[in-house]
Short mmCIF file of C-alpha atoms in Angstrom, two decimals:
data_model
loop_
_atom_site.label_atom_id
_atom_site.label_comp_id
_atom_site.label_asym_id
_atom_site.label_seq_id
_atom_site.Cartn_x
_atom_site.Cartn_y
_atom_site.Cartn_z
CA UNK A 224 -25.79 -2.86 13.63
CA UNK A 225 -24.89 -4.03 10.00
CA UNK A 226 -22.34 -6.23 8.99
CA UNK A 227 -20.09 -7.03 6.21
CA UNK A 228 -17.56 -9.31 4.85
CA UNK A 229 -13.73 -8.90 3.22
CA UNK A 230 -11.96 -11.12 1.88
CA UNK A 231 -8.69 -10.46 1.64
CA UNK A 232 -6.63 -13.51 1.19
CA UNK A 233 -5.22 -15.63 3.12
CA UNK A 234 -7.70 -13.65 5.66
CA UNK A 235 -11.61 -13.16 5.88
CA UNK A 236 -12.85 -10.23 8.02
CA UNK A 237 -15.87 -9.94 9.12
CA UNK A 238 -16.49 -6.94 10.41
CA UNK A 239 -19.75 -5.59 12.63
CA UNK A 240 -20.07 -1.69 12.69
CA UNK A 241 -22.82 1.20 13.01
CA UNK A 242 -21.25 3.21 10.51
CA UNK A 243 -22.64 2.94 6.66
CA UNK A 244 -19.97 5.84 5.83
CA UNK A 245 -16.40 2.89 6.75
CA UNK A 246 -18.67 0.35 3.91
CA UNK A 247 -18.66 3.29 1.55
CA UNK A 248 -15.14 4.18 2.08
CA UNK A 249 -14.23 0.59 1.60
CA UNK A 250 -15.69 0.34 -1.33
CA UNK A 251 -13.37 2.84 -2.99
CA UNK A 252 -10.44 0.96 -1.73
CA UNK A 253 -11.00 -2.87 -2.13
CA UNK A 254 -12.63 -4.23 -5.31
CA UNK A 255 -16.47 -4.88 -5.23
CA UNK A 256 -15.55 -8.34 -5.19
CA UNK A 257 -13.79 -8.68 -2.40
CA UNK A 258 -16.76 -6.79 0.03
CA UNK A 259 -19.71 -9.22 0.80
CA UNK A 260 -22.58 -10.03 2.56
CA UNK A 261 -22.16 -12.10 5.43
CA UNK A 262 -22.40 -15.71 4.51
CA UNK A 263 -24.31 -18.25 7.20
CA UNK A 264 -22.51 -21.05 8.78
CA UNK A 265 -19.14 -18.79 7.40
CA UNK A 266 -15.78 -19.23 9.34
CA UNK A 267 -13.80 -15.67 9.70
CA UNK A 268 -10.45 -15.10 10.98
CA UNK A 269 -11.18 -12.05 12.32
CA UNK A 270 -14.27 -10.20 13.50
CA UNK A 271 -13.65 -6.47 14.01
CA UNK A 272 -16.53 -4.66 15.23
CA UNK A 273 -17.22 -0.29 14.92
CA UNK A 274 -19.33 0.72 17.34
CA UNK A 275 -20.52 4.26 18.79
CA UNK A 276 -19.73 4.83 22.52
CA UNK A 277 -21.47 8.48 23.22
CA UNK A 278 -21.13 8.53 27.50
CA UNK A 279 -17.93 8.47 29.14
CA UNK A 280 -15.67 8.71 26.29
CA UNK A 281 -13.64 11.43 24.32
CA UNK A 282 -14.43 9.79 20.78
CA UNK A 283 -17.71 8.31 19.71
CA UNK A 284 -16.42 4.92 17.65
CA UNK A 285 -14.80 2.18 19.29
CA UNK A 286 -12.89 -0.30 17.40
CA UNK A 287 -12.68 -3.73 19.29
CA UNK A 288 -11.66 -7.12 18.54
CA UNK A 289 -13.59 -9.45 20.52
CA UNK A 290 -12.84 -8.20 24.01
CA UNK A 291 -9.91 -7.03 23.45
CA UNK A 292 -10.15 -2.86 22.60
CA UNK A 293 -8.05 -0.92 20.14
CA UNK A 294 -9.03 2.45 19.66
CA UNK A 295 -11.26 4.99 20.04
CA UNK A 296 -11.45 7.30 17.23
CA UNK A 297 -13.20 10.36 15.46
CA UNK A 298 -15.93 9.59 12.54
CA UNK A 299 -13.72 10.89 9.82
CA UNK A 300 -10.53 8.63 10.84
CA UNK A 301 -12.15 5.39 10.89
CA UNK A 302 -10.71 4.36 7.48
CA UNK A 303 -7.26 4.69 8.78
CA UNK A 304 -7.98 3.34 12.21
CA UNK A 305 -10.07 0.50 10.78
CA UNK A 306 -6.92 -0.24 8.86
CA UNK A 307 -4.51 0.22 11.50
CA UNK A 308 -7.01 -2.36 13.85
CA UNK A 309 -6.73 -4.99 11.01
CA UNK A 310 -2.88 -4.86 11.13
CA UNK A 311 -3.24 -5.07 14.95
CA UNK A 312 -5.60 -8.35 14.43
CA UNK A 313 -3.10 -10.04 12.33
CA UNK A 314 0.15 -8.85 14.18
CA UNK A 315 -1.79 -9.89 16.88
CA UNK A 316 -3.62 -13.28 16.48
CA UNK A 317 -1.95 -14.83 13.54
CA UNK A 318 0.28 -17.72 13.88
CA UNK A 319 -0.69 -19.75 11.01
CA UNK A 320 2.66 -17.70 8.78
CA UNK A 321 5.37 -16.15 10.29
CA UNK A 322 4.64 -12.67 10.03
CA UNK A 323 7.45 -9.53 9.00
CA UNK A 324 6.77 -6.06 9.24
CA UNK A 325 7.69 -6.01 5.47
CA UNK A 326 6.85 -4.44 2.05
CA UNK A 327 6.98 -7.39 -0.70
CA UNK A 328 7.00 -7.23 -4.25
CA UNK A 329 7.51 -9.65 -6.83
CA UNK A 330 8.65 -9.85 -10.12
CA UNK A 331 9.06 -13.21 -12.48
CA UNK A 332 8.19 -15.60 -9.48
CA UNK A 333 10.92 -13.76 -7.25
CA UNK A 334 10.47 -11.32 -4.05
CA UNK A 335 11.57 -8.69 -2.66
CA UNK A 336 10.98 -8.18 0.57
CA UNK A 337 11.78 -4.56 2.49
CA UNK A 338 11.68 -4.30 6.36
CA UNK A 339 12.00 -1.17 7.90
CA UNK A 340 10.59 1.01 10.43
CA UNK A 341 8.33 4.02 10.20
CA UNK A 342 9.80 6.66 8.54
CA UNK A 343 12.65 4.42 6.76
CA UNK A 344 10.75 5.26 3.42
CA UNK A 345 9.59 1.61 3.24
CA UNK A 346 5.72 2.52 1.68
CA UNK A 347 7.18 5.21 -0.68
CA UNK A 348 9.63 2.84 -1.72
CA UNK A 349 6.82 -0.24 -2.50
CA UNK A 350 4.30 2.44 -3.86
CA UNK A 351 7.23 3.46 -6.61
CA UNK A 352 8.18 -0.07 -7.68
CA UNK A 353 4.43 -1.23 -7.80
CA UNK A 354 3.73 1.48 -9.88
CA UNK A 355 6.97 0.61 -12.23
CA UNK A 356 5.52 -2.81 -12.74
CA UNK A 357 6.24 -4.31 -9.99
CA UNK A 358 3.42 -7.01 -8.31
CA UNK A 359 2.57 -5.71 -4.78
CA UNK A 360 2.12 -8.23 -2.72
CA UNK A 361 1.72 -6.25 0.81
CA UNK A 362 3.13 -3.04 1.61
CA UNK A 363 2.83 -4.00 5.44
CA UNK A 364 3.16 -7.77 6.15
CA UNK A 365 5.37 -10.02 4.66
CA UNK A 366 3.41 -13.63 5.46
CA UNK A 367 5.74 -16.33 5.65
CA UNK A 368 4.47 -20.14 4.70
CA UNK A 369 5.71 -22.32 7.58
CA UNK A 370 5.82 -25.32 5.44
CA UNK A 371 7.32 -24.80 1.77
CA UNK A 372 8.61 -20.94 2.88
CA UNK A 373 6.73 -19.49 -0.12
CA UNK A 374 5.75 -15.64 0.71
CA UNK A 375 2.02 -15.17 0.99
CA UNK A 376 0.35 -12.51 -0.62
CA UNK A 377 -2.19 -10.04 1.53
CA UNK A 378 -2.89 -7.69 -1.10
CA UNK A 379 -4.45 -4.49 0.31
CA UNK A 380 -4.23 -0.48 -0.72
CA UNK A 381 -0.59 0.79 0.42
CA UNK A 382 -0.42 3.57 2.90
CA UNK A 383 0.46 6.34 2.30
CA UNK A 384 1.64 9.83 4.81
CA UNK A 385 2.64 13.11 4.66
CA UNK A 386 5.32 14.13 2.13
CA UNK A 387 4.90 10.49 0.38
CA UNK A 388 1.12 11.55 -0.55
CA UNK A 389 2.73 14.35 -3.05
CA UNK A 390 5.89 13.20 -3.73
CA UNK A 391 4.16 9.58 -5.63
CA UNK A 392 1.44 12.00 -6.84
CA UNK A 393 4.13 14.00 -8.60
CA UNK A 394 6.18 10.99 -9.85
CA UNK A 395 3.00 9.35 -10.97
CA UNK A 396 -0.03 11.84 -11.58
CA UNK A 397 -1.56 8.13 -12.89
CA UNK A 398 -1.19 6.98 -9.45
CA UNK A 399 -4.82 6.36 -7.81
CA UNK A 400 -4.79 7.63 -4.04
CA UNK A 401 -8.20 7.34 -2.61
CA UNK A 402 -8.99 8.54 1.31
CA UNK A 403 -6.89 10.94 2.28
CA UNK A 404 -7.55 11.86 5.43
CA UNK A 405 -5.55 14.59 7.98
CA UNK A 406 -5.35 14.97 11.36
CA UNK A 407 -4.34 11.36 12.51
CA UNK A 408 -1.76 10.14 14.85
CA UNK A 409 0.26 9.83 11.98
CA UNK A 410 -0.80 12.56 9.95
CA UNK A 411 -2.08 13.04 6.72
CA UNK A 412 -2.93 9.68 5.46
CA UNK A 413 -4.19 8.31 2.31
CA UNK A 414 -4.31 5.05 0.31
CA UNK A 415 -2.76 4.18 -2.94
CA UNK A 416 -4.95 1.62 -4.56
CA UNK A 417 -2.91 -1.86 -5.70
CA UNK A 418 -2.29 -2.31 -9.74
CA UNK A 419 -4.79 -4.26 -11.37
CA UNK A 420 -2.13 -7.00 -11.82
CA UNK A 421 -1.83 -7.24 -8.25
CA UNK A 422 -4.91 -7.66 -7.49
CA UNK A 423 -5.48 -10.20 -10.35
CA UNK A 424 -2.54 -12.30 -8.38
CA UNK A 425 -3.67 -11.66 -4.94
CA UNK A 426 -3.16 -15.61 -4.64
CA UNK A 427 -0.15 -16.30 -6.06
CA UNK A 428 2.79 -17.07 -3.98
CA UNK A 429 6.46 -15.83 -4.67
CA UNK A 430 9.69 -17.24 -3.80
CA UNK A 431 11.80 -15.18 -1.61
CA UNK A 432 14.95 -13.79 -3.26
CA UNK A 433 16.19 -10.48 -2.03
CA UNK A 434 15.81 -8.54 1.21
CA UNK A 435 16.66 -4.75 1.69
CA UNK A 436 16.69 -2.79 4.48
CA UNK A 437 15.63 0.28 3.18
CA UNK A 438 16.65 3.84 5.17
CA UNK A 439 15.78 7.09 3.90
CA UNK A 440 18.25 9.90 4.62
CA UNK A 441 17.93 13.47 3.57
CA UNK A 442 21.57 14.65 4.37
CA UNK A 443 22.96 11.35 2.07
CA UNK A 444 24.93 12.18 -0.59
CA UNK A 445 24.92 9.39 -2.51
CA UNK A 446 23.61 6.35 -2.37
CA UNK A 447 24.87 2.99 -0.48
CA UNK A 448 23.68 -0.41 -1.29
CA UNK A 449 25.71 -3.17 1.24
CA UNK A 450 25.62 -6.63 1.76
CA UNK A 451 24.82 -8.32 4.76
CA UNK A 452 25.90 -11.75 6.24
CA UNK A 453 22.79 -14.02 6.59
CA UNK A 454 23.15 -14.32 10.51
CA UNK A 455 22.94 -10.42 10.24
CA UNK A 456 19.76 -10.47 8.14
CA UNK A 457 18.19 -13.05 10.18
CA UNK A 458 18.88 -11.11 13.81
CA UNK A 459 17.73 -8.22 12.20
CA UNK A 460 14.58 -10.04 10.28
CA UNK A 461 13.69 -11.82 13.79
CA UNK A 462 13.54 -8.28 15.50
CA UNK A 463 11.05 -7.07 12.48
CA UNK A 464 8.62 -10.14 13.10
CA UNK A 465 5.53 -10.18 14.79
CA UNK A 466 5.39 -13.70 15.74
CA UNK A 467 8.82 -14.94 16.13
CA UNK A 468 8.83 -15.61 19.26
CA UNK A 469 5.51 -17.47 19.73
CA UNK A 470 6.16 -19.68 16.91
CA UNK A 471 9.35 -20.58 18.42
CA UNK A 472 11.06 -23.73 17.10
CA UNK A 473 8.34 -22.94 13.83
CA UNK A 474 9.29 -19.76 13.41
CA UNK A 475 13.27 -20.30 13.99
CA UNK A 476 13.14 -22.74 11.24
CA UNK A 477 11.02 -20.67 8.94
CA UNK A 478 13.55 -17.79 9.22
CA UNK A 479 16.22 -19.71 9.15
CA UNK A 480 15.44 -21.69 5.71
CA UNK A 481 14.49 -17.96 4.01
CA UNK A 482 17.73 -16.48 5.28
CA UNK A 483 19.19 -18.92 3.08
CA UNK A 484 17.32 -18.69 0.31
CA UNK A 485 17.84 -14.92 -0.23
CA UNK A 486 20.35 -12.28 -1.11
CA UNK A 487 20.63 -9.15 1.52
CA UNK A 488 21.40 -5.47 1.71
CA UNK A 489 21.61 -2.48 3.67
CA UNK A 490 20.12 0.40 1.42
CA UNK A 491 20.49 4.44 2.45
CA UNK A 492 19.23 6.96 -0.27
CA UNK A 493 18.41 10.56 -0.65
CA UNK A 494 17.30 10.26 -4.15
CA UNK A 495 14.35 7.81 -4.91
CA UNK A 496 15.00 7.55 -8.86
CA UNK A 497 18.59 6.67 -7.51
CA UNK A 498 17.22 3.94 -5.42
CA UNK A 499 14.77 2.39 -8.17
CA UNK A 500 17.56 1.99 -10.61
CA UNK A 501 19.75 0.38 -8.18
CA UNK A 502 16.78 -1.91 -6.54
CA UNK A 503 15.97 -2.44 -10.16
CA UNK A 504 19.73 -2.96 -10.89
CA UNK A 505 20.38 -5.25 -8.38
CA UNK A 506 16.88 -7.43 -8.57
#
């Protein structure tokens, strides 16, 4: 058993596996910087360990947190599913931010955040702004600060499936997309690595300015951008949080003061240069 250390920011991950090939893979996704030896007497957030489980299962590495299990999985998935677990941890066991299922980009101090579910085109979306200029701050979890309701950054490589894998490719042969790997419960998946800017700025905050709740529709003619009342945004923001609920009168508040610091829209598109120049347009 070896371990290793990330350091992600605002989270440290410590993670205890049997598998040298998920520390090589990580090293093509997170800078060199960011991977580390464990450090003694070091605090973590989270400890994820990899372990093989030959007898009496279907798939030889187990991903665990703790005691608590997430997955079982093949040796070529475990980038993905080591990904997916770290979501899980911080969906999970975070209540330190209220937590959105969010894309969030900023520009000039301001961000954008963009909820959706899968298949909404919310990563396709991110992974075209970032690569416009845009600062990516997650492409998964928009971190709320409980206190001053700054948005946090977690910097990490967005994730990419299917279709989106060629479609950015062919908007942006520059675009770096490292660990592609097929056959998952979601697909083809691979990882578009974050602009050097972002990572330079994987500890500055933003102020929250916009949401859009981006939804992808093939059959849309053109494209509609509407506003939404703020008790709509926050119902529908609540419903995309992870921790709402247990943060309770915290997290009511916290929504409640960035509902009225921001500006938001319903946004349905066929056309993804359409949608850029009217995200770009409107922000």
């Amino acid at each position: 058993m070896t371990e290793f250390a990330i350091h992600t920011a605002p989270f440290s991950v410590l993670v205890s596996n049997q598998s040298r090939q998920l520390f090589t893979a990580l090293t093509e996704l997170y800078p060199l910087d960011f991977i580390a030896k464990p450090k003694p007497n070091c605090i973590y957030d989270f400890c994820l360990n990899v372990q093989r489980k030959w007898a009496g299962w279907g798939r030889p590495y187990h991903i665990s947190a703790g005691q608590q299990h997430f997955r079982m999985t093949d040796p070529g998935q475990l980038v993905p599913v080591f990904e997916w677990g770290l979501n899980w941890c911080i969906a999970s066991y975070q209540h330190q931010y209220l937590a959105i299922h969010a894309a969030v980009l900023e520009k000039q101090g301001k961000a954008l955040i963009m909820p959706a579910p899968p298949g909404a085109g919310k990563s396709t979306l991110c992974a075209a702004l970032m690569l416009e200029g845009w600062r990516l701050l997650s492409d998964e979890m928009c971190l709320v600060d409980l206190e001053n309701g700054l948005i946090v950054p977690f910097v990490r490589p967005v994730s990419l499936k299917n279709q989106s894998l060629d479609l950015v490719q062919s908007w942006y042969p520059e675009a770096n997309i490292k660990q592609i790997t097929t056959g998952t419960t979601k697909g083809t998946v691979g990882y578009l690595l974050p602009s050097q800017a972002s990572w330079c700025s994987y500890q500055k905050t933003a102020h929250a300015t916009w949401v859009v709740f981006p939804q992808y529709n093939a059959e849309q003619t053109d494209l509609q951008l509407s506003k939404m009342s703020q008790a709509d945004a926050f119902m529908h923001l609540a419903n995309n949080s992870f921790n709402y609920a247990v943060l309770a009168e915290q997290g009511f508040n916290a929504l409640g003061q960035l509902c009225q610091q921001i500006s938001a829209f319903r946004l349905e598109y066929a056309d993804i240069k359409q949608a850029l120049n009217e995200l770009e347009q409107l922000c």
